[in-house]
CSV table of C-alpha atoms in Angstrom, one decimal:
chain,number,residue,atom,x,y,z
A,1,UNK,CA,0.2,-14.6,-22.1
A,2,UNK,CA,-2.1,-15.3,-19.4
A,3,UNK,CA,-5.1,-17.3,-19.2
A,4,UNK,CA,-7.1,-17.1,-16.1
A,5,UNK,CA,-5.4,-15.0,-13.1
A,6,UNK,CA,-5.1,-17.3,-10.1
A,7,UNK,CA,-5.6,-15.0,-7.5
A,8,UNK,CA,-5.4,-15.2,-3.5
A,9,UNK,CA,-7.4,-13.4,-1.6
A,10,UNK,CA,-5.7,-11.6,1.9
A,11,UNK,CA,-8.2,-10.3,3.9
A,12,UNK,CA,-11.9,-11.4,3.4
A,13,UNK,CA,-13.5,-8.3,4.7
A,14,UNK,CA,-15.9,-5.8,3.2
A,15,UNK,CA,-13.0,-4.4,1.0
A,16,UNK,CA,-11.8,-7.7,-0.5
A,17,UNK,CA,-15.2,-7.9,-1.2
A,18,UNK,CA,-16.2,-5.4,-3.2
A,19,UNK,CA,-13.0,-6.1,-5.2
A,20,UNK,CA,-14.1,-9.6,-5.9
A,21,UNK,CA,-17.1,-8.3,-7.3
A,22,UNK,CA,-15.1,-7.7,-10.5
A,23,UNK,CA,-13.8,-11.8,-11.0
A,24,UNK,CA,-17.4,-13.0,-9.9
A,25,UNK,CA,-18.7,-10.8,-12.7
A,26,UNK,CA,-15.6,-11.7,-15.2
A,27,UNK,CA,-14.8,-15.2,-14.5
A,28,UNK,CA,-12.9,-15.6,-17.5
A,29,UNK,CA,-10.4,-13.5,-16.4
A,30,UNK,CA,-9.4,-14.4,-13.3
A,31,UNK,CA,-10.5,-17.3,-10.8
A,32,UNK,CA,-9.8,-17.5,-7.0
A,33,UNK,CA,-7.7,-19.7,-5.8
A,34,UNK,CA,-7.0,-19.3,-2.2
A,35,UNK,CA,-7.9,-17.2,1.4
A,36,UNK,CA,-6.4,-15.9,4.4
A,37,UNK,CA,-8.0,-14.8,7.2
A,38,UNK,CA,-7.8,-14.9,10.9
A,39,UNK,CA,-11.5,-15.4,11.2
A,40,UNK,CA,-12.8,-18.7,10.9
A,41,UNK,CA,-16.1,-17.6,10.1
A,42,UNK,CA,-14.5,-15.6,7.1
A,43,UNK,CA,-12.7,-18.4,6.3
A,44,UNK,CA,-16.0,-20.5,6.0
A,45,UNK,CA,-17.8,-17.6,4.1
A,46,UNK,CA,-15.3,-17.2,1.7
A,47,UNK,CA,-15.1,-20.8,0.7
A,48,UNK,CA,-19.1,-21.3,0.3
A,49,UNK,CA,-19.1,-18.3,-1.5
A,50,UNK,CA,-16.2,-19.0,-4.1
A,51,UNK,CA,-16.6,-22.5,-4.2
A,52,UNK,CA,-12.9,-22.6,-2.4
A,53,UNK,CA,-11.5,-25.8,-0.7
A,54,UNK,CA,-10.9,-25.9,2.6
A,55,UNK,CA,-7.0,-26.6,2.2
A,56,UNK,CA,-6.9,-23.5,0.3
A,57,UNK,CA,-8.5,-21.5,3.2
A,58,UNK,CA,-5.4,-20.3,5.9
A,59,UNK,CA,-5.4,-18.5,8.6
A,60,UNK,CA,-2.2,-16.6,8.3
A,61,UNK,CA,0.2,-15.9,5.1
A,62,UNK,CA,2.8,-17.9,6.5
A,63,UNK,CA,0.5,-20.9,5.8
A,64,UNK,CA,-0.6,-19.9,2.3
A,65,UNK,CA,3.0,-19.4,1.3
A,66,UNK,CA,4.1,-22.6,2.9
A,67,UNK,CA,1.7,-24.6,1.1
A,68,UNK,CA,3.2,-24.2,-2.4
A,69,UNK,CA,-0.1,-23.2,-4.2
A,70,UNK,CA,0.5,-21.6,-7.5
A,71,UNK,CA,-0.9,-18.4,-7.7
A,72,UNK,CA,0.2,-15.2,-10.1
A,73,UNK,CA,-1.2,-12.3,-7.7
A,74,UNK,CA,-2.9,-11.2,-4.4
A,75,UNK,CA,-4.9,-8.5,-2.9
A,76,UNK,CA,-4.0,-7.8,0.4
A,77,UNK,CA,-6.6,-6.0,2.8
A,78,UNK,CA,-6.0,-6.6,6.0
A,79,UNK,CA,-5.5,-4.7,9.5
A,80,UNK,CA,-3.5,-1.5,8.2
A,81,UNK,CA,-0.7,-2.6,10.8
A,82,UNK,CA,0.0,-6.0,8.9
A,83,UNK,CA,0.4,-4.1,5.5
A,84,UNK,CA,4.0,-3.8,5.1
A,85,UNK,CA,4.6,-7.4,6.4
A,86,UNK,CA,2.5,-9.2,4.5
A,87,UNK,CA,2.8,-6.9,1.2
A,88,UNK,CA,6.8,-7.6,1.4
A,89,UNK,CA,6.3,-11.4,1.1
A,90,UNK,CA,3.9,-11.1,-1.5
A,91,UNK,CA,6.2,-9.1,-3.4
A,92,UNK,CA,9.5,-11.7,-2.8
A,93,UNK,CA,7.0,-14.7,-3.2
A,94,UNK,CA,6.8,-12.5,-7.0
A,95,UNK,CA,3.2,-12.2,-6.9
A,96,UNK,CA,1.2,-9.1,-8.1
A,97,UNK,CA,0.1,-7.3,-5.6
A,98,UNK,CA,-2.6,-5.1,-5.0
A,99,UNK,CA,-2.6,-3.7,-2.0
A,100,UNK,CA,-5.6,-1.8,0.2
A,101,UNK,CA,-4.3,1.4,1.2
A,102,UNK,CA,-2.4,2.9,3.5
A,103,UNK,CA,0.5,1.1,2.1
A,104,UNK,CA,2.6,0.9,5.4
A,105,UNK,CA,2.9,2.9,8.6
A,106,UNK,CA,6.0,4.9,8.0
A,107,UNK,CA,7.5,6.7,4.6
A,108,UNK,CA,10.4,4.6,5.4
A,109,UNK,CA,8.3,1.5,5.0
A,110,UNK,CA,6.4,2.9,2.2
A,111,UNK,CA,10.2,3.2,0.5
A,112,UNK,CA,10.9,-0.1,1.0
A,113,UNK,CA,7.8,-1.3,-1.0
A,114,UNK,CA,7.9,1.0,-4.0
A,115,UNK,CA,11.5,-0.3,-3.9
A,116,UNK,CA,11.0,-3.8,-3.6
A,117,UNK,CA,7.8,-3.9,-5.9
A,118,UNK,CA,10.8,-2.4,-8.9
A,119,UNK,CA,12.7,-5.3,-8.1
A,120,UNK,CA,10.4,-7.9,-8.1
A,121,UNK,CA,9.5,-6.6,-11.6
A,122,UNK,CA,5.5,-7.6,-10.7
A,123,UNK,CA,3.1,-5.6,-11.0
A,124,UNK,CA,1.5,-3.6,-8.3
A,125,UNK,CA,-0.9,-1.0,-6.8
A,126,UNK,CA,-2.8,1.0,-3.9
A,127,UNK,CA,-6.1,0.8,-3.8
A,128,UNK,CA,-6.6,4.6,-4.5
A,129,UNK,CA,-9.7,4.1,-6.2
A,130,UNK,CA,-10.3,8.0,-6.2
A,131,UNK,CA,-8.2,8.1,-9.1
A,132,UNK,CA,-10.5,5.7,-10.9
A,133,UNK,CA,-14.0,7.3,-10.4
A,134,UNK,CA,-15.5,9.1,-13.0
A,135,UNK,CA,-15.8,12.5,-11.1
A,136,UNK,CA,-12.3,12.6,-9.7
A,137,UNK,CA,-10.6,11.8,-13.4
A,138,UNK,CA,-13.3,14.3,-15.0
A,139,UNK,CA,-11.2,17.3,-12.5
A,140,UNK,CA,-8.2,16.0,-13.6
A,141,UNK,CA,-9.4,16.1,-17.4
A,142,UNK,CA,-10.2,19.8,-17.0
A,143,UNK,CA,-7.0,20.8,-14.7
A,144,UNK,CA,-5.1,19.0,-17.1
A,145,UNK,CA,-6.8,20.9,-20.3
A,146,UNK,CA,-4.7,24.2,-19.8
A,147,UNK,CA,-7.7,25.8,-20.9
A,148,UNK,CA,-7.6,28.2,-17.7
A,149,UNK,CA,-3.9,28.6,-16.9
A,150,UNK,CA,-1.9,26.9,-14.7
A,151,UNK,CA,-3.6,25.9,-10.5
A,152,UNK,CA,-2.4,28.6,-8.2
A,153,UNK,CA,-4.0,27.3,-5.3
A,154,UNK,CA,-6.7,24.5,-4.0
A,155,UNK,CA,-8.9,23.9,-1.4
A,156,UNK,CA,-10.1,20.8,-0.3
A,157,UNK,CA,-12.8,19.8,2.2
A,158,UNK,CA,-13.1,16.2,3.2
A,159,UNK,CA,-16.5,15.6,5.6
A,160,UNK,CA,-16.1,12.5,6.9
A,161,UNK,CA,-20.2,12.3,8.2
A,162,UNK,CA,-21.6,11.9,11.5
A,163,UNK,CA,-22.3,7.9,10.8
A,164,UNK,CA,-19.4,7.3,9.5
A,165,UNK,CA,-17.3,8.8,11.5
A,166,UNK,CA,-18.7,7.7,15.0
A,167,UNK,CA,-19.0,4.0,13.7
A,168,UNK,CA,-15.5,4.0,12.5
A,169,UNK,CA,-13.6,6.6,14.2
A,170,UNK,CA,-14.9,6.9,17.9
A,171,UNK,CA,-16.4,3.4,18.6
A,172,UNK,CA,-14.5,1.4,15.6
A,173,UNK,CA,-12.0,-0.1,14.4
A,174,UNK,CA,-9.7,3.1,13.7
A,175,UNK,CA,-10.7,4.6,16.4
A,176,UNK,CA,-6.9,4.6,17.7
A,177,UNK,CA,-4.0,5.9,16.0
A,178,UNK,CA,-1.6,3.1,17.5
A,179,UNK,CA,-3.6,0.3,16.9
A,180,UNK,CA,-4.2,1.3,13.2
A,181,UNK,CA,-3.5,4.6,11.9
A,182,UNK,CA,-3.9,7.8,12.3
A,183,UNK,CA,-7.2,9.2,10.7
A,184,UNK,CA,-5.4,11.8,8.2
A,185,UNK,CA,-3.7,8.9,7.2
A,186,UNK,CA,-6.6,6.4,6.8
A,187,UNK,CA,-8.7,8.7,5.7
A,188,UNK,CA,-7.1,11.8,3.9
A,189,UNK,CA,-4.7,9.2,2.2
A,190,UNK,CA,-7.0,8.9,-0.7
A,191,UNK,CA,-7.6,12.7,-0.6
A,192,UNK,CA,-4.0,13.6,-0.6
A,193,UNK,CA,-3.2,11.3,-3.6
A,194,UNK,CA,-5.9,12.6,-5.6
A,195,UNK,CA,-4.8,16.2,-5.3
A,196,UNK,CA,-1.2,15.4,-5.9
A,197,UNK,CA,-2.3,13.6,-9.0
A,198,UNK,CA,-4.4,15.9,-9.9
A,199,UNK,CA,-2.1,18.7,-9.9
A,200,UNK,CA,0.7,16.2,-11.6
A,201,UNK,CA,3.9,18.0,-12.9
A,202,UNK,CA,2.8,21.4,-11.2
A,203,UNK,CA,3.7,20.6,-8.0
A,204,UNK,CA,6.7,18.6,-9.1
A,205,UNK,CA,8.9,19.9,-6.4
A,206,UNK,CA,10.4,20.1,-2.9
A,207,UNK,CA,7.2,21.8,-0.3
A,208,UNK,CA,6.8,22.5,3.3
A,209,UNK,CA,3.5,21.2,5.3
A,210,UNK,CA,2.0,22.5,8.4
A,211,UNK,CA,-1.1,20.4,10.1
A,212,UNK,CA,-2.8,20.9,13.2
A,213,UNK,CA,-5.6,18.8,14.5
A,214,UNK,CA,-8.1,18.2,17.3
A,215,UNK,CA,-10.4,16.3,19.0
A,216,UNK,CA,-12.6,18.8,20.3
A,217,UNK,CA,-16.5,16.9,19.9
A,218,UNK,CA,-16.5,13.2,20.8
A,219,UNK,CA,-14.7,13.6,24.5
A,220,UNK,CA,-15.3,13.1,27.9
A,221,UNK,CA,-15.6,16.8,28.3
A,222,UNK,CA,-18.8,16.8,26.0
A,223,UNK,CA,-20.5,13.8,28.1
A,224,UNK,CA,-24.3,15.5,28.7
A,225,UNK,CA,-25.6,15.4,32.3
A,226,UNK,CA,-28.4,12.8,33.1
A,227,UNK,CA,-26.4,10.7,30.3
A,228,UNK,CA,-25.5,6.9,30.2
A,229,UNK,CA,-22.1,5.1,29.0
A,230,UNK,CA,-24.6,3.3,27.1
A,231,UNK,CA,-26.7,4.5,24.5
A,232,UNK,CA,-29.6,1.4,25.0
A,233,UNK,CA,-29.4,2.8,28.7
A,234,UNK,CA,-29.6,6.6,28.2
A,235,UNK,CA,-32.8,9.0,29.1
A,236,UNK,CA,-31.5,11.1,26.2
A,237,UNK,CA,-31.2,8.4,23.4
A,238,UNK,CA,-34.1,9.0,21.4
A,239,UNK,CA,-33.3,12.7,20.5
A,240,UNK,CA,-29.5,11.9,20.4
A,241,UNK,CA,-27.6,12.5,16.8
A,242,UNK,CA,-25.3,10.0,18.2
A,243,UNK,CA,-27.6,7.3,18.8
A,244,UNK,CA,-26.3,3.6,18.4
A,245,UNK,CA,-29.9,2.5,19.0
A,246,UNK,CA,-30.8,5.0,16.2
A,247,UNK,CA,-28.1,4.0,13.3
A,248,UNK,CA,-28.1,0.1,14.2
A,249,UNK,CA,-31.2,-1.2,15.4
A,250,UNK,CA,-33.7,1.3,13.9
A,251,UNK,CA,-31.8,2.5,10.8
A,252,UNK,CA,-30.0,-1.0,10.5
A,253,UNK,CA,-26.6,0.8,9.0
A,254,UNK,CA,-23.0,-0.2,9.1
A,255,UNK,CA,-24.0,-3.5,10.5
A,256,UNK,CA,-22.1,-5.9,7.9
A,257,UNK,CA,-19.6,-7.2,10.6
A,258,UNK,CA,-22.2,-7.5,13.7
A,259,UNK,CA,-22.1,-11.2,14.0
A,260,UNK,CA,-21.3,-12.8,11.0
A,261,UNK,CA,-23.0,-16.4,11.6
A,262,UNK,CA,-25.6,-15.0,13.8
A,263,UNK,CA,-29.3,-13.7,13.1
A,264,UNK,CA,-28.6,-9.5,12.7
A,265,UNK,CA,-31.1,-8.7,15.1
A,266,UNK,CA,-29.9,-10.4,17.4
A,267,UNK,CA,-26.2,-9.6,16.9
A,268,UNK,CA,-26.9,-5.6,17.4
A,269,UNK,CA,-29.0,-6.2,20.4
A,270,UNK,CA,-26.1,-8.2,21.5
A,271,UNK,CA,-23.4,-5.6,20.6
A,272,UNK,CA,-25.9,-2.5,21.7
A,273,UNK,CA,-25.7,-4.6,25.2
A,274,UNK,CA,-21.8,-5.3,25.7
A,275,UNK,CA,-20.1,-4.5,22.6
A,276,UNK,CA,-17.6,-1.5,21.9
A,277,UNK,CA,-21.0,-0.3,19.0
A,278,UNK,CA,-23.2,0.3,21.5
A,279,UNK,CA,-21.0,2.7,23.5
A,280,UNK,CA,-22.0,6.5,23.9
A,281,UNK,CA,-19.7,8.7,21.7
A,282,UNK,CA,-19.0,10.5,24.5
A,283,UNK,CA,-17.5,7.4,26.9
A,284,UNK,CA,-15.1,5.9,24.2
A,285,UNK,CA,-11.4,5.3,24.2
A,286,UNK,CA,-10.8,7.4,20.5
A,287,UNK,CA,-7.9,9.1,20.4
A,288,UNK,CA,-8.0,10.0,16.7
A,289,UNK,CA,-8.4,13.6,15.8
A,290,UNK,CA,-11.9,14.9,14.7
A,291,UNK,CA,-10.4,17.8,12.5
A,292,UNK,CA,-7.5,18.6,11.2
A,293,UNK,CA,-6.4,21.2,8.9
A,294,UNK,CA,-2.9,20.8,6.4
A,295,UNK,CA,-1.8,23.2,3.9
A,296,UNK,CA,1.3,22.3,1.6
A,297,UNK,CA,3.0,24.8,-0.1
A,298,UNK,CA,5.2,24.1,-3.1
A,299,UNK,CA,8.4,26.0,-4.3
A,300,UNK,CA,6.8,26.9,-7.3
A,301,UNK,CA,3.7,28.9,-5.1
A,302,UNK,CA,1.1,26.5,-5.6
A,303,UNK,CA,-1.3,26.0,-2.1
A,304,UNK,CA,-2.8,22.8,-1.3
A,305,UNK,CA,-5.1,22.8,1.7
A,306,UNK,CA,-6.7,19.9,3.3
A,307,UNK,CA,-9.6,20.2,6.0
A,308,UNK,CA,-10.8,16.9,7.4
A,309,UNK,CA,-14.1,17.2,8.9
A,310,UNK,CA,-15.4,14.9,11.7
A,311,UNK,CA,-18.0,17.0,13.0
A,312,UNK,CA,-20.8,18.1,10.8
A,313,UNK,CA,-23.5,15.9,9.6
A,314,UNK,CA,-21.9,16.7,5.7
A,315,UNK,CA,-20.7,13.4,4.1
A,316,UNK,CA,-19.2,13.9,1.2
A,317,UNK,CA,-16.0,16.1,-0.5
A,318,UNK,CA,-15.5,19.5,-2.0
A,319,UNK,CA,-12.7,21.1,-4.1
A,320,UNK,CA,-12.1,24.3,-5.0
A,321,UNK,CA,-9.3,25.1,-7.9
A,322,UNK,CA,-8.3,28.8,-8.6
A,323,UNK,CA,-6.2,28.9,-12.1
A,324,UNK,CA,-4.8,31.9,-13.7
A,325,UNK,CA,-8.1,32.3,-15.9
A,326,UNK,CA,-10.7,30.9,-13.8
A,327,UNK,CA,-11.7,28.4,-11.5
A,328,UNK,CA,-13.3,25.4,-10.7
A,329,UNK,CA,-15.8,24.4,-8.0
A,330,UNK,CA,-16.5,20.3,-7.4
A,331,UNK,CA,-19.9,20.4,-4.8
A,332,UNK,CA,-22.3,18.0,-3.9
A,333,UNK,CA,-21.8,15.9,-6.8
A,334,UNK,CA,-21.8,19.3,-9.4
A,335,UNK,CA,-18.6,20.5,-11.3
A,336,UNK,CA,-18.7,24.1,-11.9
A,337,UNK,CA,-16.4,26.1,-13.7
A,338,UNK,CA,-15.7,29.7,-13.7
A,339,UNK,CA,-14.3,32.7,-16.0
A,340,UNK,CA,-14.2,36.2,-15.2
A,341,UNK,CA,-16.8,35.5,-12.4
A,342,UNK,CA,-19.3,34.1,-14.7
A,343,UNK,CA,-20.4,30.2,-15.3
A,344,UNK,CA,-18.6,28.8,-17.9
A,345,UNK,CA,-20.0,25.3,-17.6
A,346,UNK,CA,-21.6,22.7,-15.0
A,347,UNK,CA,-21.4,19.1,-15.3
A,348,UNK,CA,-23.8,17.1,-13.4
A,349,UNK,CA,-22.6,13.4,-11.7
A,350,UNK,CA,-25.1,13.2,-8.7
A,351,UNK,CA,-26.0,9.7,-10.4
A,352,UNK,CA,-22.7,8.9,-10.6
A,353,UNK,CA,-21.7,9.0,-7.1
A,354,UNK,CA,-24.9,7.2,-6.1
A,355,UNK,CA,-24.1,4.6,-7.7
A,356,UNK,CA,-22.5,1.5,-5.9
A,357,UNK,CA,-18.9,0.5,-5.3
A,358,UNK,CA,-17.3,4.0,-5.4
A,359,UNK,CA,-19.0,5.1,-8.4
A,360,UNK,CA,-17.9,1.9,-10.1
A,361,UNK,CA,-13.9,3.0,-9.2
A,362,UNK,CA,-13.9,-0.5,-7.0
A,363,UNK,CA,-14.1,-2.3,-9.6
A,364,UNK,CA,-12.4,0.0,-12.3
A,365,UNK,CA,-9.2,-0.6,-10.5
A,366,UNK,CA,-9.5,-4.3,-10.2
A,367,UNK,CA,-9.6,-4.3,-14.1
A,368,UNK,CA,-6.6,-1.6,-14.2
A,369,UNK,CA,-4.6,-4.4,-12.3
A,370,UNK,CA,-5.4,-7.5,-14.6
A,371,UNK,CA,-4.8,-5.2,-17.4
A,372,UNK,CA,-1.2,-4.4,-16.2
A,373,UNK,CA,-0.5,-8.1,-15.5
A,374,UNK,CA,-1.6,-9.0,-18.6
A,375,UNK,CA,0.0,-5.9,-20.8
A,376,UNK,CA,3.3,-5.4,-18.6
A,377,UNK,CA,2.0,-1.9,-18.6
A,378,UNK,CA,2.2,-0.4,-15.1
A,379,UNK,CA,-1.1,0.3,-13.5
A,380,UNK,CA,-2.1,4.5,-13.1
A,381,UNK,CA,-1.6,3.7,-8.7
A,382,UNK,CA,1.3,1.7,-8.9
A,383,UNK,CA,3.6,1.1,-5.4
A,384,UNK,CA,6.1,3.9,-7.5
A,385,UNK,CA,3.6,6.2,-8.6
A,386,UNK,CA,1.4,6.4,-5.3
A,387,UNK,CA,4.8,6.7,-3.1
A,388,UNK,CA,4.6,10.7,-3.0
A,389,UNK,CA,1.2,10.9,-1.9
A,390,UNK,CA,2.0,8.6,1.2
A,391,UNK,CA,5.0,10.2,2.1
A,392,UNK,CA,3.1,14.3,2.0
A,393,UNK,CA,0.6,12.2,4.6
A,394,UNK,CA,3.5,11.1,6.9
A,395,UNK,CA,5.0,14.8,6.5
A,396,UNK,CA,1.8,16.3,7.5
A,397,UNK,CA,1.2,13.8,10.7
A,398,UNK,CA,5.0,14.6,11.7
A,399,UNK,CA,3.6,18.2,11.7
A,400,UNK,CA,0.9,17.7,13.3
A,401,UNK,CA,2.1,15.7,16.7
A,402,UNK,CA,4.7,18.7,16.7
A,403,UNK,CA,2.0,21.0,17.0
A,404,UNK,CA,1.7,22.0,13.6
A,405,UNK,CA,5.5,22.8,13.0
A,406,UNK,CA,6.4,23.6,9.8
A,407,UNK,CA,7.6,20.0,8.3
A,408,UNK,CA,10.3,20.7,4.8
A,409,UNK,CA,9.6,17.9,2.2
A,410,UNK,CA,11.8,16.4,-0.6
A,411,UNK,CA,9.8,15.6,-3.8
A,412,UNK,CA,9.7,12.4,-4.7
């Protein structure tokens, strides 16, 4: 039996944070016990805020695993190129490992993992936390009720939002597929995994994938006349949807990693100035695509199709589920189901998804993985369970730099 989990913490960004909610609000369960991170200023952030020593704080895993602490598990969220490295050590150090996602950058990789993670006998998981929000399991619940049939096809709209996307995608971090990861992968992983899941034993089976993707809207091509590279330089700013000036300085959104250490105000007058935030959309070095559309189709006729959506203002994702007696409509937050054409019932969860960390699913799954290291019982995202998910992704981004050629798929 376990008392307290001594958990290491691998990665102190805004992910490993909201996971840590979970042991600051149940100490007795689990207590942090050491920090990696290249970031000095993470480093010192994370050891004021958890109280952690500064020979427990390390700026690479190499150090922490040198230095012989005793710990039972990690979670690991760091750049998505250092996944597969550091996830393998954690799993032959025989830690538990929970693991932000994507889990690797190849389905090879992703192999190796699920493989290893069996070995090691520990437990582990990916950070799929769709599967642990309320409105997600409720679509399962009712696909998995039988009630209308078996799925014969769905549809499935991801809208990634205009803020969201130009932080992230065009001026950010995963803004470039070799320096990170493509974005169907980054950010249709979680989408992909939830449908499979959802769908469970129905599409059991071999498929083929098709997936063809642009970058049509945030391109040189688009650059307006009487523009600037800048946006805190540009005639145009002030009616712009694309405004830096607009989402940082007046709006004060996605500014949690503008100069940690520094007063925010000045940090995003400094980044509007000279850093890669304060670029106009149109003058960036993305290469990512801003759509992309994937259909899988399975042996036994079932249609999954995927449409990412990098363009409209829309933040947020729809599904559509056609059954043999009915269907199912998940919009804005509403669950609608249909038979014969007619309502049949409409489930509310608006409040839900306003609520913070994912709907409470970021912290859902942090209790899901002290549960299973406690029980033995694997967690509902294990390495194992989430491996076919990551290698449909890799399927569909084979497809897609082929120019949508149809890709042929083994189950897993």
């Amino acid at each position: 039996m376990y008392g307290r989990i001594r958990l290491c913490a691998i990665g102190f960004g805004n992910r490993t944070g909201k996971y840590l909610k979970y042991v600051e609000q149940h100490p007795e369960e689990a207590v942090l016990c050491a920090v990696v991170d290249t970031d000095m200023l993470r480093l010192k952030e994370a050891s004021e805020l958890y109280s952690i020593p500064e020979d427990r704080c390390f700026p690479s895993v190499d150090e922490l695993l040198a230095s012989g602490i005793a710990a039972d598990a990690a979670i690991v969220a760091t750049a998505d190129d250092s996944h597969y490295d550091i996830a393998l050590k954690v799993l032959e150090r025989g830690w538990h490992l929970l693991l932000e996602k994507p889990m690797a950058r190849t389905s090879g990789q992703c192999v190796e993992l699920a493989d290893a993670s069996e070995r090691s006998g520990v437990v582990s998981g990916l950070c799929y936390v769709m599967r642990y929000h309320p409105y997600y399991r409720r679509i399962k619940e009712i696909a998995d009720s039988g009630n209308y049939g078996k799925i014969l096809s769905v549809s499935h709209r991801e809208s990634v939002g205009i803020d969201r996307m130009t932080h992230t995608f065009v001026r950010g971090h995963w803004s470039r597929e070799e320096e990170t990861s493509p974005i169907f992968i980054s950010k249709c992983c979680h989408d992909v995994d939830f449908l499979l899941w959802m769908a469970g034993d129905r599409v059991c089976c071999d498929y083929s994938v098709t997936s063809k993707g642009s970058l049509s809207k945030y391109c040189a091509v688009n650059f307006p006349e009487r523009a600037a590279s800048r946006c805190m330089d540009c005639p145009l700013e002030e009616g712009c949807r694309y405004s830096a000036v607009d989402l940082y300085r007046r709006r004060k959104e996605w500014t949690g990693n503008f100069g940690r250490g520094k007063n925010l105000d000045e940090a995003i007058e400094e980044e509007l100035r000279y850093g890669k935030y304060g670029r106009c959309v149109y003058c960036c070095d993305n290469d990512v695509m801003d759509s992309q559309e994937t259909v899988f189709e399975f042996v036994d006729g079932v249609k999954i199709g995927i449409v990412l959506d990098g363009i409209s203002d829309k933040d947020g994702r729809d599904t559509v589920i056609c059954f043999e007696r009915g269907s199912l409509v998940a919009k804005d937050g509403v669950i609608s189901v249909f038979v014969d054409g007619n309502l049949s019932s409409e489930e509310d969860f608006t409040g839900i998804l306003s609520r913070p960390f994912h709907g409470g699913a970021d912290l859902a799954i942090v209790e899901d993985f002290f549960r299973a290291i406690r029980t033995g019982i694997p967690m509902e995202c294990s390495l194992s369970d989430s491996l076919a998910g990551c290698i449909a992704c890799f399927a569909a981004e084979r497809s897609r730099k082929a120019g949508g050629k149809v890709i042929n798929q083994k189950s897993v």
